[in-house]
PDB file of C-alpha atoms in Angstrom:
ATOM      1  CA  MET A  91      25.750  40.099 -75.775  1.00 63.00           C
ATOM      2  CA  MET A  92      25.262  41.271 -72.525  1.00 67.00           C
ATOM      3  CA  LYS A  93      21.690  40.193 -72.265  1.00 66.00           C
ATOM      4  CA  GLU A  94      22.804  37.003 -73.313  1.00 70.00           C
ATOM      5  CA  SER A  95      25.744  36.790 -70.436  1.00 70.00           C
ATOM      6  CA  LEU A  96      23.237  37.957 -67.888  1.00 70.00           C
ATOM      7  CA  ALA A  97      20.704  35.500 -68.858  1.00 70.00           C
ATOM      8  CA  LYS A  98      23.262  32.574 -68.434  1.00 70.00           C
ATOM      9  CA  ASN A  99      24.438  33.926 -65.187  1.00 71.00           C
ATOM     10  CA  GLY A 100      20.932  34.228 -63.923  1.00 72.00           C
ATOM     11  CA  LEU A 101      20.334  30.718 -65.199  1.00 77.00           C
ATOM     12  CA  MET A 102      23.558  29.359 -63.279  1.00 76.00           C
ATOM     13  CA  LEU A 103      22.619  31.052 -59.835  1.00 79.00           C
ATOM     14  CA  GLY A 104      19.172  29.947 -60.238  1.00 76.00           C
ATOM     15  CA  ALA A 105      20.195  26.297 -60.659  1.00 76.00           C
ATOM     16  CA  PHE A 106      22.907  26.601 -58.024  1.00 74.00           C
ATOM     17  CA  ALA A 107      20.004  27.942 -55.752  1.00 76.00           C
ATOM     18  CA  VAL A 108      18.000  25.131 -56.251  1.00 73.00           C
ATOM     19  CA  VAL A 109      20.508  22.456 -56.178  1.00 73.00           C
ATOM     20  CA  THR A 110      21.555  24.189 -52.344  1.00 76.00           C
ATOM     21  CA  THR A 111      18.021  24.346 -51.403  1.00 74.00           C
ATOM     22  CA  ALA A 112      17.911  20.294 -52.630  1.00 70.00           C
ATOM     23  CA  LEU A 113      20.664  19.604 -50.412  1.00 69.00           C
ATOM     24  CA  ILE A 114      19.593  21.437 -47.334  1.00 73.00           C
ATOM     25  CA  ALA A 115      16.346  19.646 -47.382  1.00 66.00           C
ATOM     26  CA  LEU A 116      18.028  16.036 -47.915  1.00 69.00           C
ATOM     27  CA  THR A 117      20.249  16.761 -45.257  1.00 66.00           C
ATOM     28  CA  PHE A 118      17.398  17.443 -42.620  1.00 55.00           C
ATOM     29  CA  PHE A 119      15.114  15.087 -44.152  1.00 62.00           C
ATOM     30  CA  GLY A 120      18.019  12.533 -43.924  1.00 63.00           C
ATOM     31  CA  THR A 121      19.016  13.715 -40.732  1.00 63.00           C
ATOM     32  CA  GLN A 122      16.016  14.656 -38.645  1.00 60.00           C
ATOM     33  CA  ASP A 123      14.823  10.869 -37.263  1.00 61.00           C
ATOM     34  CA  LYS A 124      18.704  10.326 -36.113  1.00 62.00           C
ATOM     35  CA  ILE A 125      18.602  13.763 -34.253  1.00 60.00           C
ATOM     36  CA  GLU A 126      15.153  13.271 -32.622  1.00 58.00           C
ATOM     37  CA  GLN A 127      16.738   9.617 -31.830  1.00 63.00           C
ATOM     38  CA  GLN A 128      19.801  11.134 -30.156  1.00 62.00           C
ATOM     39  CA  LYS A 129      17.598  13.787 -28.003  1.00 61.00           C
ATOM     40  CA  GLN A 130      15.466  11.063 -26.751  1.00 62.00           C
ATOM     41  CA  GLN A 131      18.772   8.699 -26.057  1.00 67.00           C
ATOM     42  CA  LYS A 132      19.877  12.289 -24.250  1.00 66.00           C
ATOM     43  CA  LEU A 133      16.771  12.381 -22.051  1.00 67.00           C
ATOM     44  CA  LEU A 134      16.878   8.942 -21.225  1.00 70.00           C
ATOM     45  CA  SER A 135      20.280   9.207 -20.213  1.00 78.00           C
ATOM     46  CA  VAL A 136      19.444  11.795 -17.400  1.00 86.00           C
ATOM     47  CA  LEU A 137      16.741   9.831 -16.039  1.00 89.00           C
ATOM     48  CA  ASN A 138      18.658   8.643 -13.015  1.00 85.00           C
ATOM     49  CA  GLU A 139      20.667  11.880 -12.492  1.00 89.00           C
ATOM     50  CA  VAL A 140      17.631  13.567 -11.879  1.00 92.00           C
ATOM     51  CA  VAL A 141      15.956  10.260  -9.754  1.00 92.00           C
ATOM     52  CA  PRO A 142      18.642   8.403  -8.323  1.00 90.00           C
ATOM     53  CA  SER A 143      18.485   4.438  -7.940  1.00 88.00           C
ATOM     54  CA  GLU A 144      17.681   4.542  -4.206  1.00 90.00           C
ATOM     55  CA  PHE A 145      14.442   6.473  -5.310  1.00 90.00           C
ATOM     56  CA  HIS A 146      13.232   3.396  -7.374  1.00 91.00           C
ATOM     57  CA  ASP A 147      13.297  -0.130  -8.485  1.00 91.00           C
ATOM     58  CA  ASN A 148      11.509  -0.090 -11.767  1.00 92.00           C
ATOM     59  CA  VAL A 149      13.075   0.850 -14.893  1.00 89.00           C
ATOM     60  CA  LEU A 150      12.157   4.346 -15.460  1.00 89.00           C
ATOM     61  CA  TYR A 151      12.094   5.049 -18.988  1.00 88.00           C
ATOM     62  CA  ALA A 152       9.542   1.890 -19.946  1.00 90.00           C
ATOM     63  CA  ASN A 153       7.036   3.504 -17.543  1.00 93.00           C
ATOM     64  CA  CYS A 154       5.610   7.309 -18.506  1.00 93.00           C
ATOM     65  CA  THR A 155       2.616   8.794 -19.737  1.00 95.00           C
ATOM     66  CA  GLU A 156       1.971  11.621 -22.103  1.00 94.00           C
ATOM     67  CA  VAL A 157       0.431  14.762 -21.419  1.00 94.00           C
ATOM     68  CA  ASN A 158      -0.502  18.437 -22.764  1.00 93.00           C
ATOM     69  CA  ALA A 159      -0.560  20.928 -20.200  1.00 93.00           C
ATOM     70  CA  PRO A 160      -0.088  24.562 -20.272  1.00 92.00           C
ATOM     71  CA  GLU A 161       1.557  24.380 -17.002  1.00 92.00           C
ATOM     72  CA  LEU A 162       4.514  22.293 -18.647  1.00 95.00           C
ATOM     73  CA  GLY A 163       5.506  25.300 -21.235  1.00 90.00           C
ATOM     74  CA  ASN A 164       3.757  24.782 -24.556  1.00 81.00           C
ATOM     75  CA  LYS A 165       1.073  23.316 -26.446  1.00 80.00           C
ATOM     76  CA  LYS A 166       2.959  19.709 -27.371  1.00 86.00           C
ATOM     77  CA  SER A 167       2.729  16.698 -25.413  1.00 91.00           C
ATOM     78  CA  HIS A 168       5.234  16.285 -22.540  1.00 95.00           C
ATOM     79  CA  LYS A 169       6.545  12.582 -21.365  1.00 94.00           C
ATOM     80  CA  ILE A 170       6.079  11.972 -17.247  1.00 95.00           C
ATOM     81  CA  TYR A 171       8.306   9.218 -16.037  1.00 95.00           C
ATOM     82  CA  ARG A 172       7.218   7.286 -13.018  1.00 94.00           C
ATOM     83  CA  ALA A 173       9.078   6.154 -10.596  1.00 93.00           C
ATOM     84  CA  THR A 174       7.825   3.151  -8.015  1.00 93.00           C
ATOM     85  CA  LEU A 175       9.684   1.416  -4.962  1.00 92.00           C
ATOM     86  CA  ASN A 176       8.293  -1.758  -3.643  1.00 91.00           C
ATOM     87  CA  GLY A 177       4.867  -1.101  -5.850  1.00 90.00           C
ATOM     88  CA  GLN A 178       4.409   2.160  -4.620  1.00 91.00           C
ATOM     89  CA  PRO A 179       4.930   5.679  -6.061  1.00 92.00           C
ATOM     90  CA  SER A 180       8.155   7.281  -5.042  1.00 92.00           C
ATOM     91  CA  ALA A 181       8.921   9.802  -7.363  1.00 94.00           C
ATOM     92  CA  LEU A 182       8.353  11.739 -10.891  1.00 95.00           C
ATOM     93  CA  VAL A 183      10.368  12.870 -13.914  1.00 95.00           C
ATOM     94  CA  LEU A 184       8.576  15.477 -16.124  1.00 96.00           C
ATOM     95  CA  GLU A 185       9.548  16.646 -19.065  1.00 95.00           C
ATOM     96  CA  ALA A 186       8.923  20.812 -19.485  1.00 95.00           C
ATOM     97  CA  THR A 187       9.894  23.497 -21.713  1.00 96.00           C
ATOM     98  CA  ALA A 188      10.555  27.011 -21.033  1.00 95.00           C
ATOM     99  CA  PRO A 189       9.109  29.260 -23.584  1.00 94.00           C
ATOM    100  CA  ASP A 190      10.623  32.323 -22.596  1.00 92.00           C
ATOM    101  CA  GLY A 191      14.312  31.941 -23.006  1.00 93.00           C
ATOM    102  CA  TYR A 192      16.244  34.497 -24.796  1.00 93.00           C
ATOM    103  CA  SER A 193      17.042  32.687 -27.757  1.00 92.00           C
ATOM    104  CA  GLY A 194      13.761  30.528 -27.574  1.00 92.00           C
ATOM    105  CA  ASP A 195      12.661  27.224 -26.142  1.00 94.00           C
ATOM    106  CA  ILE A 196      14.382  25.672 -23.254  1.00 95.00           C
ATOM    107  CA  ASP A 197      13.646  21.884 -22.781  1.00 94.00           C
ATOM    108  CA  ILE A 198      13.834  20.475 -19.255  1.00 95.00           C
ATOM    109  CA  VAL A 199      13.683  17.651 -17.106  1.00 95.00           C
ATOM    110  CA  VAL A 200      12.344  17.975 -13.251  1.00 96.00           C
ATOM    111  CA  GLY A 201      12.766  14.848 -11.093  1.00 96.00           C
ATOM    112  CA  VAL A 202      10.560  15.359  -7.466  1.00 95.00           C
ATOM    113  CA  ASN A 203       9.923  12.883  -4.734  1.00 93.00           C
ATOM    114  CA  VAL A 204       6.122  12.589  -4.336  1.00 84.00           C
ATOM    115  CA  SER A 205       5.965   9.933  -1.973  1.00 65.00           C
ATOM    116  CA  ALA A 206       5.402  12.604   1.244  1.00 52.00           C
ATOM    117  CA  THR A 207       1.481  12.633   1.483  1.00 45.00           C
ATOM    118  CA  ILE A 208      -0.501  13.308   4.760  1.00 33.00           C
ATOM    119  CA  SER A 209      -4.050  13.450   5.798  1.00 31.00           C
ATOM    120  CA  ALA A 210      -5.911  16.674   5.417  1.00 35.00           C
ATOM    121  CA  GLY A 211      -7.681  15.681   8.670  1.00 34.00           C
ATOM    122  CA  MET A 212      -4.894  15.510  11.077  1.00 34.00           C
ATOM    123  CA  PRO A 213      -5.674  15.915  14.393  1.00 37.00           C
ATOM    124  CA  GLN A 214      -4.725  19.592  16.051  1.00 37.00           C
ATOM    125  CA  ASN A 215      -2.675  17.495  18.631  1.00 39.00           C
ATOM    126  CA  THR A 216      -0.262  15.391  16.574  1.00 36.00           C
ATOM    127  CA  ASN A 217       3.251  15.578  17.507  1.00 39.00           C
ATOM    128  CA  THR A 218       5.505  16.250  14.495  1.00 35.00           C
ATOM    129  CA  ASP A 219       8.982  15.969  16.510  1.00 38.00           C
ATOM    130  CA  SER A 220       9.041  12.371  16.779  1.00 35.00           C
ATOM    131  CA  LEU A 221       7.916   9.460  14.656  1.00 32.00           C
ATOM    132  CA  ASN A 222       6.343   6.846  17.220  1.00 39.00           C
ATOM    133  CA  SER A 223       6.138   3.585  16.465  1.00 37.00           C
ATOM    134  CA  ASP A 224       3.225   2.863  18.745  1.00 39.00           C
ATOM    135  CA  SER A 225       1.415   5.893  17.443  1.00 36.00           C
ATOM    136  CA  GLU A 226       0.104   7.021  14.071  1.00 38.00           C
ATOM    137  CA  ASN A 227       1.413  10.137  14.386  1.00 37.00           C
ATOM    138  CA  VAL A 228       3.693  11.276  11.225  1.00 33.00           C
ATOM    139  CA  ASN A 229       6.843  13.790  11.606  1.00 37.00           C
ATOM    140  CA  VAL A 230       5.832  15.902   8.636  1.00 32.00           C
ATOM    141  CA  THR A 231       9.513  17.669   8.437  1.00 31.00           C
ATOM    142  CA  ALA A 232      11.135  13.885   8.382  1.00 34.00           C
ATOM    143  CA  LEU A 233       8.615  13.371   5.203  1.00 34.00           C
ATOM    144  CA  ALA A 234       9.216  16.164   3.291  1.00 34.00           C
ATOM    145  CA  LEU A 235      12.803  16.551   3.694  1.00 35.00           C
ATOM    146  CA  SER A 236      14.122  12.639   4.012  1.00 40.00           C
ATOM    147  CA  ASP A 237      16.524  11.504   1.646  1.00 45.00           C
ATOM    148  CA  THR A 238      14.477   7.967   1.266  1.00 45.00           C
ATOM    149  CA  PRO A 239      10.718   8.114   0.060  1.00 45.00           C
ATOM    150  CA  THR A 240       8.384   6.800   2.882  1.00 46.00           C
ATOM    151  CA  PRO A 241       5.373   6.288   1.097  1.00 47.00           C
ATOM    152  CA  ILE A 242       2.283   6.323   3.465  1.00 44.00           C
ATOM    153  CA  ASN A 243      -0.505   3.822   2.783  1.00 48.00           C
ATOM    154  CA  PRO A 244      -3.613   5.960   3.147  1.00 44.00           C
ATOM    155  CA  SER A 245      -5.277   2.265   4.776  1.00 46.00           C
ATOM    156  CA  ASP A 246      -3.235   3.029   7.716  1.00 47.00           C
ATOM    157  CA  LEU A 247      -4.956   6.471   8.432  1.00 43.00           C
ATOM    158  CA  ASP A 248      -7.552   6.489  10.878  1.00 45.00           C
ATOM    159  CA  GLU A 249     -11.507   7.581  10.483  1.00 42.00           C
ATOM    160  CA  ASN A 250     -10.498  11.057  11.055  1.00 45.00           C
ATOM    161  CA  GLU A 251      -7.907  10.806   8.437  1.00 42.00           C
ATOM    162  CA  THR A 252     -10.001  10.277   5.572  1.00 39.00           C
ATOM    163  CA  GLN A 253      -7.862  12.280   2.540  1.00 45.00           C
ATOM    164  CA  ALA A 254      -4.525  11.859   2.095  1.00 46.00           C
ATOM    165  CA  LYS A 255      -3.126  14.935   0.252  1.00 50.00           C
ATOM    166  CA  PRO A 256       0.464  15.773  -1.086  1.00 48.00           C
ATOM    167  CA  ILE A 257       2.419  18.218   1.345  1.00 57.00           C
ATOM    168  CA  SER A 258       6.133  19.868   0.426  1.00 68.00           C
ATOM    169  CA  MET A 259       7.615  18.029  -2.079  1.00 88.00           C
ATOM    170  CA  LYS A 260      11.315  17.576  -2.524  1.00 92.00           C
ATOM    171  CA  VAL A 261      13.448  18.401  -5.669  1.00 95.00           C
ATOM    172  CA  LEU A 262      15.696  15.334  -6.542  1.00 95.00           C
ATOM    173  CA  GLY A 263      17.114  17.073  -9.602  1.00 95.00           C
ATOM    174  CA  VAL A 264      17.028  19.216 -12.573  1.00 96.00           C
ATOM    175  CA  ARG A 265      18.809  18.982 -15.826  1.00 95.00           C
ATOM    176  CA  VAL A 266      18.597  20.829 -19.564  1.00 94.00           C
ATOM    177  CA  ILE A 267      17.963  18.483 -22.440  1.00 91.00           C
ATOM    178  CA  GLU A 268      18.032  21.295 -25.260  1.00 90.00           C
ATOM    179  CA  HIS A 269      18.199  24.870 -25.725  1.00 90.00           C
ATOM    180  CA  LYS A 270      19.696  27.463 -27.981  1.00 91.00           C
ATOM    181  CA  GLU A 271      20.737  29.915 -25.693  1.00 92.00           C
ATOM    182  CA  THR A 272      24.218  32.491 -26.052  1.00 89.00           C
ATOM    183  CA  PRO A 273      27.397  30.817 -25.326  1.00 91.00           C
ATOM    184  CA  GLY A 274      29.169  32.058 -22.648  1.00 88.00           C
ATOM    185  CA  LEU A 275      25.965  33.795 -20.825  1.00 87.00           C
ATOM    186  CA  GLY A 276      22.477  31.699 -21.097  1.00 91.00           C
ATOM    187  CA  ASP A 277      24.390  28.081 -21.434  1.00 91.00           C
ATOM    188  CA  LYS A 278      25.603  28.118 -17.776  1.00 94.00           C
ATOM    189  CA  ILE A 279      22.180  26.349 -17.191  1.00 95.00           C
ATOM    190  CA  GLU A 280      23.982  22.984 -18.667  1.00 92.00           C
ATOM    191  CA  LEU A 281      25.650  20.948 -16.687  1.00 92.00           C
ATOM    192  CA  ALA A 282      28.683  21.168 -18.253  1.00 91.00           C
ATOM    193  CA  VAL A 283      29.382  24.562 -18.562  1.00 93.00           C
ATOM    194  CA  SER A 284      28.430  25.262 -14.678  1.00 94.00           C
ATOM    195  CA  ASN A 285      26.796  23.902 -11.787  1.00 95.00           C
ATOM    196  CA  TRP A 286      24.180  26.385 -11.471  1.00 96.00           C
ATOM    197  CA  ILE A 287      21.501  23.791 -12.458  1.00 96.00           C
ATOM    198  CA  THR A 288      22.270  21.393  -9.448  1.00 96.00           C
ATOM    199  CA  THR A 289      21.047  24.567  -7.216  1.00 96.00           C
ATOM    200  CA  PHE A 290      17.788  23.007  -7.432  1.00 96.00           C
ATOM    201  CA  SER A 291      18.633  19.492  -6.158  1.00 95.00           C
ATOM    202  CA  GLY A 292      17.367  19.086  -2.379  1.00 93.00           C
ATOM    203  CA  LYS A 293      15.090  22.217  -2.128  1.00 94.00           C
ATOM    204  CA  SER A 294      11.509  21.530  -0.766  1.00 92.00           C
ATOM    205  CA  PHE A 295       8.867  22.859  -2.354  1.00 93.00           C
ATOM    206  CA  SER A 296       5.284  24.119  -1.062  1.00 90.00           C
ATOM    207  CA  PRO A 297       2.343  25.888  -3.701  1.00 90.00           C
ATOM    208  CA  ASP A 298       1.991  27.714   0.060  1.00 89.00           C
ATOM    209  CA  ASN A 299       5.461  29.231  -0.495  1.00 90.00           C
ATOM    210  CA  LEU A 300       6.223  30.169  -4.318  1.00 94.00           C
ATOM    211  CA  ALA A 301       8.443  33.693  -3.036  1.00 94.00           C
ATOM    212  CA  PRO A 302      11.688  31.707  -2.890  1.00 95.00           C
ATOM    213  CA  TRP A 303      11.023  30.040  -6.455  1.00 96.00           C
ATOM    214  CA  GLN A 304      12.541  33.429  -8.579  1.00 96.00           C
ATOM    215  CA  VAL A 305      15.820  34.579  -9.248  1.00 96.00           C
ATOM    216  CA  LYS A 306      17.149  36.858  -6.737  1.00 95.00           C
ATOM    217  CA  LYS A 307      16.619  40.231  -8.824  1.00 94.00           C
ATOM    218  CA  ASP A 308      12.929  39.324  -8.482  1.00 95.00           C
ATOM    219  CA  GLY A 309      13.421  38.532  -4.623  1.00 95.00           C
ATOM    220  CA  GLY A 310      13.762  34.674  -4.807  1.00 95.00           C
ATOM    221  CA  GLU A 311      16.685  32.420  -4.156  1.00 95.00           C
ATOM    222  CA  PHE A 312      18.116  31.590  -7.154  1.00 96.00           C
ATOM    223  CA  ASP A 313      20.976  32.997  -8.680  1.00 95.00           C
ATOM    224  CA  GLN A 314      20.840  34.896 -12.211  1.00 93.00           C
ATOM    225  CA  PHE A 315      23.829  35.441 -14.770  1.00 93.00           C
ATOM    226  CA  THR A 316      26.301  38.324 -14.885  1.00 88.00           C
ATOM    227  CA  GLY A 317      24.693  39.926 -18.158  1.00 86.00           C
ATOM    228  CA  ALA A 318      22.036  37.477 -18.674  1.00 90.00           C
ATOM    229  CA  THR A 319      19.157  37.508 -16.127  1.00 94.00           C
ATOM    230  CA  ILE A 320      16.224  36.139 -18.488  1.00 95.00           C
ATOM    231  CA  THR A 321      17.747  32.462 -18.904  1.00 96.00           C
ATOM    232  CA  PRO A 322      17.723  31.940 -15.309  1.00 96.00           C
ATOM    233  CA  ARG A 323      14.086  33.170 -15.051  1.00 96.00           C
ATOM    234  CA  ALA A 324      12.677  31.356 -17.532  1.00 96.00           C
ATOM    235  CA  VAL A 325      14.275  27.835 -15.956  1.00 97.00           C
ATOM    236  CA  VAL A 326      13.270  29.209 -12.631  1.00 97.00           C
ATOM    237  CA  SER A 327       9.645  29.676 -13.769  1.00 97.00           C
ATOM    238  CA  ALA A 328       9.591  26.383 -16.042  1.00 97.00           C
ATOM    239  CA  VAL A 329      10.879  24.544 -12.938  1.00 97.00           C
ATOM    240  CA  ARG A 330       8.363  26.103 -10.493  1.00 96.00           C
ATOM    241  CA  ASN A 331       5.168  25.645 -12.947  1.00 96.00           C
ATOM    242  CA  ALA A 332       6.251  21.575 -13.647  1.00 96.00           C
ATOM    243  CA  LEU A 333       6.450  21.078  -9.521  1.00 96.00           C
ATOM    244  CA  LEU A 334       3.021  22.939  -9.539  1.00 95.00           C
ATOM    245  CA  TYR A 335       1.536  20.503 -11.859  1.00 95.00           C
ATOM    246  CA  ALA A 336       3.256  17.580  -9.913  1.00 94.00           C
ATOM    247  CA  GLN A 337       1.703  18.659  -6.780  1.00 92.00           C
ATOM    248  CA  ALA A 338      -1.991  19.305  -8.447  1.00 92.00           C
ATOM    249  CA  ASN A 339      -1.792  15.936 -10.551  1.00 93.00           C
ATOM    250  CA  GLN A 340       0.600  13.310  -8.925  1.00 89.00           C
ATOM    251  CA  SER A 341      -2.681  10.420  -8.343  1.00 90.00           C
ATOM    252  CA  MET A 342      -3.671  11.258 -11.889  1.00 93.00           C
ATOM    253  CA  LEU A 343      -0.484  10.716 -13.201  1.00 94.00           C
ATOM    254  CA  PHE A 344       0.399   7.276 -11.683  1.00 94.00           C
ATOM    255  CA  ASP A 345      -3.237   6.011 -12.614  1.00 93.00           C
ATOM    256  CA  ALA A 346      -2.548   6.931 -16.134  1.00 94.00           C
ATOM    257  CA  PRO A 347      -1.964   4.219 -18.837  1.00 93.00           C
ATOM    258  CA  ASN A 348       1.595   3.660 -19.608  1.00 94.00           C
ATOM    259  CA  THR A 349       2.548   5.015 -23.182  1.00 91.00           C
ATOM    260  CA  CYS A 350       6.108   3.582 -22.655  1.00 86.00           C
ATOM    261  CA  ALA A 351       6.043   0.304 -22.205  1.00 74.00           C
ATOM    262  CA  ASN A 352       6.514  -1.328 -25.930  1.00 64.00           C
ATOM    263  CA  THR A 353       7.935   2.321 -27.605  1.00 49.00           C
ATOM    264  CA  GLU A 354      10.656   2.865 -30.097  1.00 45.00           C
ATOM    265  CA  SER A 355      11.847   5.279 -27.583  1.00 42.00           C
ATOM    266  CA  VAL A 356      12.915   1.531 -25.687  1.00 40.00           C
ATOM    267  CA  GLU A 357      14.123  -0.162 -28.664  1.00 39.00           C
ATOM    268  CA  THR A 358      17.044   2.487 -29.327  1.00 37.00           C
ATOM    269  CA  ILE A 359      18.687   2.143 -25.945  1.00 37.00           C
ATOM    270  CA  ASP A 360      18.640  -1.916 -25.734  1.00 36.00           C
ATOM    271  CA  ALA A 361      22.534  -2.161 -25.442  1.00 31.00           C
ATOM    272  CA  VAL A 362      22.587   0.296 -22.638  1.00 35.00           C
ATOM    273  CA  ASN A 363      20.193  -0.092 -19.665  1.00 37.00           C
ATOM    274  CA  VAL A 364      20.051   3.269 -18.433  1.00 34.00           C
ATOM    275  CA  ASN A 365      19.207   2.147 -14.570  1.00 37.00           C
ATOM    276  CA  GLU A 366      23.036   0.654 -14.706  1.00 38.00           C
ATOM    277  CA  ALA A 367      24.969   3.368 -16.696  1.00 36.00           C
ATOM    278  CA  GLN A 368      27.030   5.633 -15.218  1.00 35.00           C
ATOM    279  CA  PRO A 369      25.624   9.416 -14.822  1.00 37.00           C
ATOM    280  CA  HIS A 370      27.137  11.967 -17.174  1.00 35.00           C
ATOM    281  CA  SER A 371      26.708  15.675 -17.572  1.00 35.00           C
ATOM    282  CA  VAL A 372      24.153  16.935 -20.350  1.00 35.00           C
TER     283      VAL A 372
END
């Protein structure tokens, strides 16, 4: 009698486990595409937050390329959105992943002005205190820190200025797209929780001076969170690495084929023009 009862209960528990597992699997596969679509729409909705409209006159979400680069955080592909102004490259929005968050991956986007370029062979007597319309001298500081992009046409460089190269870039904005960090501690990377992520905006970046691009505990200039240093350290590192990648590859990124011209990602937001939508916190 007892054996029959145990067998019956065992069968009931087994059947319950099978049904529960099946329901979970159906729910997962039934919502997977929708979750991915919502994540993509969330990303597209913040493009104009990290690259303001004055920096571009093209449709950001319709101009991108995809890359697999370890500098952007892991082995998965990341999209790089390309902004242009008057037909000239002006900014990039890089998807990146911080793989060393406290609770796992932290997906971010980084907007950066890449229009500031200068010749590798700039004459030694160049006057960088002013931009004289009667000369070809370039105000390096103004180009690096200007609030509006000022592309330099390589054809304007003289024979001593044969090779243009990027100089200090300006960070336009950073946002977190997805994370699993601890509520009340690590989630301060979200704009909806705190304004910490906005401390990147307006900062100049040069690969010759990486020391500030750390949390203060490591000798840098970015605040860590009380009781949570791992999360901000991971984000700062991911932003720094993304900027290094943009610095080294901006010409290649703008020349690469457009993989967003006719994608499903564009179709999902036909009802809302991201370039006209009001920014909102993520």
